[in-house]
Coordinates of C-alpha atoms and ligand atoms in Angstrom, one line a residue:
X1 CA 0.1 0.0 -0.1
X2 CA 1.7 3.7 -0.7
X3 CA 1.3 6.9 1.4
X4 CA -2.0 9.1 -0.1
X5 CA -5.7 9.0 -0.4
X6 CA -6.4 5.5 -0.4
X7 CA -10.4 6.5 -0.7
X8 CA -12.1 9.8 -1.0
X9 CA -11.0 11.4 2.6
X10 CA -9.2 8.3 4.3
X11 CA -5.5 8.6 3.9
X12 CA -2.8 6.3 4.6
X13 CA 0.0 8.5 6.6
X14 CA 2.2 5.8 7.3
X15 CA 3.3 2.8 5.6
X16 CA 4.4 -0.2 7.9
X17 CA 7.9 -0.8 8.4
X18 CA 10.4 -1.0 10.9
X19 CA 8.3 -1.0 14.1
X20 CA 5.4 0.6 12.6
X21 CA 2.1 -0.6 11.5
X22 CA 0.1 1.3 8.9
X23 CA -1.5 4.8 10.4
X24 CA -4.4 5.8 8.7
X25 CA -6.5 9.1 8.6
X26 CA -9.8 10.2 8.1
X27 CA -11.0 13.7 7.5
X28 CA -14.2 14.9 8.6
X29 CA -14.4 18.9 10.7
X30 CA -11.6 17.0 12.6
X31 CA -9.3 14.9 12.4
X32 CA -9.0 11.2 13.1
X33 CA -6.4 9.1 13.7
X34 CA -6.6 4.5 13.4
X35 CA -3.5 4.0 16.4
X36 CA -0.4 5.8 16.5
X37 CA 2.7 3.8 15.6
X38 CA 5.7 4.7 18.5
X39 CA 7.1 8.0 19.4
X40 CA 10.1 8.2 17.1
X41 CA 7.5 8.4 14.3
X42 CA 5.4 10.9 16.1
X43 CA 7.3 14.1 14.1
X44 CA 6.7 12.5 11.1
X45 CA 3.2 11.7 11.1
X46 CA 2.3 15.2 11.8
X47 CA 4.2 16.6 8.9
X48 CA 2.4 14.1 6.6
X49 CA -0.9 15.0 7.9
X50 CA 0.6 18.8 7.4
X51 CA 1.3 17.8 3.9
X52 CA -2.1 16.1 3.0
X53 CA -3.6 20.0 5.2
X54 CA -5.1 17.4 8.1
X55 CA -5.4 19.8 11.4
X56 CA -3.6 18.2 14.5
X57 CA -5.7 14.9 15.2
X58 CA -8.5 15.6 17.6
X59 CA -8.8 11.6 18.6
X60 CA -7.2 8.6 18.1
X61 CA -8.7 5.3 17.8
X62 CA -6.3 2.5 19.0
X63 CA -7.1 -1.1 17.5
X64 CA -5.0 -2.7 20.1
X65 CA -2.7 -2.1 22.6
X66 CA 0.8 -4.0 21.0
X67 CA 3.0 -0.9 20.7
X68 CA 3.4 -0.5 16.9
X69 CA 0.2 0.4 17.1
X70 CA -0.6 2.8 20.4
X71 CA 3.0 3.4 22.0
X72 CA 2.8 7.4 21.1
X73 CA -0.7 7.7 22.3
X74 CA 0.9 9.2 25.4
X75 CA 2.6 11.7 23.3
X76 CA -0.7 12.4 21.4
X77 CA -3.0 12.6 24.5
X78 CA -0.4 15.3 26.4
X79 CA -0.7 17.3 23.1
X80 CA -4.8 16.9 23.1
X81 CA -5.9 14.1 21.5
X82 CA -8.4 12.1 23.0
X83 CA -7.8 8.4 22.8
X84 CA -10.3 6.0 22.0
X85 CA -10.6 2.7 22.8
X86 CA -12.0 -0.8 23.9
X87 CA -12.0 -0.8 28.0
X88 CA -9.7 -4.3 27.5
X89 CA -7.4 -1.9 25.6
X90 CA -7.9 0.7 27.7
X91 CA -7.0 -1.3 30.6
X92 CA -3.4 -2.4 29.1
X93 CA -2.9 1.0 27.7
X94 CA -3.4 2.7 31.3
X95 CA -2.6 -0.1 33.6
X96 CA -1.2 -3.6 32.5
X97 CA 1.7 -1.9 30.3
X98 CA 3.9 -4.7 29.6
X99 CA 1.0 -6.2 27.1
X100 CA 2.1 -3.3 25.2
X101 CA 5.6 -4.8 24.9
X102 CA 6.9 -7.4 26.7
X103 CA 9.8 -7.6 25.4
X104 CA 10.8 -4.2 26.3
X105 CA 8.7 -2.4 29.0
X106 CA 10.8 0.3 30.0
X107 CA 10.3 2.0 26.6
X108 CA 6.2 1.9 27.2
X109 CA 5.0 4.8 29.1
X110 CA 0.9 5.1 30.4
X111 CA -1.5 6.5 27.6
X112 CA -4.9 7.1 29.3
X113 CA -7.8 6.9 27.9
X114 CA -10.6 9.3 27.5
X115 CA -13.4 7.0 25.1
X116 CA -13.8 3.4 26.5
X117 CA -16.1 1.0 25.3
X118 CA -17.4 -2.0 25.9
X119 CA -20.2 -2.9 23.7
X120 CA -19.8 -2.4 19.5
X121 CA -21.3 1.3 19.2
X122 CA -21.4 4.2 17.2
X123 CA -20.3 7.4 17.8
X124 CA -19.8 10.3 16.0
X125 CA -16.7 12.2 15.3
X126 CA -16.4 15.6 13.1
X127 CA -19.5 14.7 11.4
X128 CA -18.2 10.7 10.5
X129 CA -20.2 7.7 12.3
X130 CA -18.0 5.4 13.3
X131 CA -18.8 2.1 14.5
X132 CA -16.4 0.5 17.4
X133 CA -16.2 -2.8 17.0
X134 CA -15.3 -5.7 19.5
X135 CA -13.2 -8.2 17.4
X136 CA -10.7 -9.9 19.7
X137 CA -8.8 -12.8 19.8
X138 CA -5.5 -11.4 18.3
X139 CA -5.7 -9.2 21.8
X140 CA -8.7 -9.4 24.3
X141 CA -9.1 -6.2 23.6
X142 CA -8.6 -5.7 19.6
X143 CA -11.2 -3.5 17.8
X144 CA -11.8 -2.8 14.2
X145 CA -13.6 0.7 13.3
X146 CA -15.9 0.9 10.1
X147 CA -16.3 3.7 8.7
X148 CA -18.9 5.2 5.8
X149 CA -17.8 8.2 4.0
X150 CA -19.7 9.0 0.4
X151 CA -21.2 5.8 -0.2
X152 CA -18.1 4.0 0.6
X153 CA -17.0 1.3 3.0
X154 CA -14.0 1.5 4.7
X155 CA -12.7 -1.2 7.8
X156 CA -9.3 -0.8 10.1
X157 CA -9.1 -4.1 11.4
X158 CA -5.6 -3.5 12.8
X159 CA -3.4 -6.7 13.2
X160 CA -6.4 -9.2 12.7
X161 CA -6.1 -9.6 9.5
X162 CA -3.5 -9.0 7.0
X163 CA -3.6 -7.4 3.8
X164 CA -3.4 -11.0 2.3
X165 CA -6.2 -12.1 4.0
X166 CA -4.4 -13.9 6.1
X167 CA -4.8 -14.1 9.9
X168 CA -2.9 -11.4 12.1
X169 CA 0.4 -12.5 14.8
X170 CA -0.7 -14.8 17.4
X171 CA 2.3 -14.0 19.4
X172 CA 0.4 -12.0 22.0
X173 CA 0.4 -12.9 25.3
X174 CA -3.5 -13.1 24.9
X175 CA -4.3 -14.0 21.4
X176 CA -6.9 -16.5 21.6
X177 CA -7.7 -18.4 17.7
X178 CA -11.1 -19.2 19.3
X179 CA -12.7 -15.8 19.7
X180 CA -11.2 -14.7 16.8
X181 CA -12.7 -17.4 14.7
X182 CA -15.8 -16.6 16.0
X183 CA -15.8 -12.5 14.6
Ligands
ZN201 ZN1 -0.6 -6.7 17.1

């Protein structure tokens, strides 16, 4: 996948690589990021958003707690973004931080989650409806986010399913294949 606008108003802000997942931005009246990567790419993310004319994100949706998706959350939170995550992901981000990066716990900082959800629900941010879906398996709190923009549906799955349709990384502390197959 290449950096840029994938469908109207949905951007791939940073391609996966090194210690980072793909990071997407949704352009509404406010900017929403889906996942936020590691602190080392924070500046780059801001720069890339600016190059697409996107203001600093008001909200960050976190698909799951792994470092390559969530570690920079505290930086965004410090600078005014509100973090949205499933309550089990929130537990990892706020308390059980070893779940974020078991091999490198000393690099992990706590991130406060402003909006937590338990059941699937729809929220509206900046005029865009976002379906928050709990899709556990890859981790206990793994979530997917479904949006519809100008008649096109877009589903963000984190590491649940890879681009080739295969199941994502299975090494997580709380990976659960039975949960995943129910999704
Ligand atoms: Zn993961």
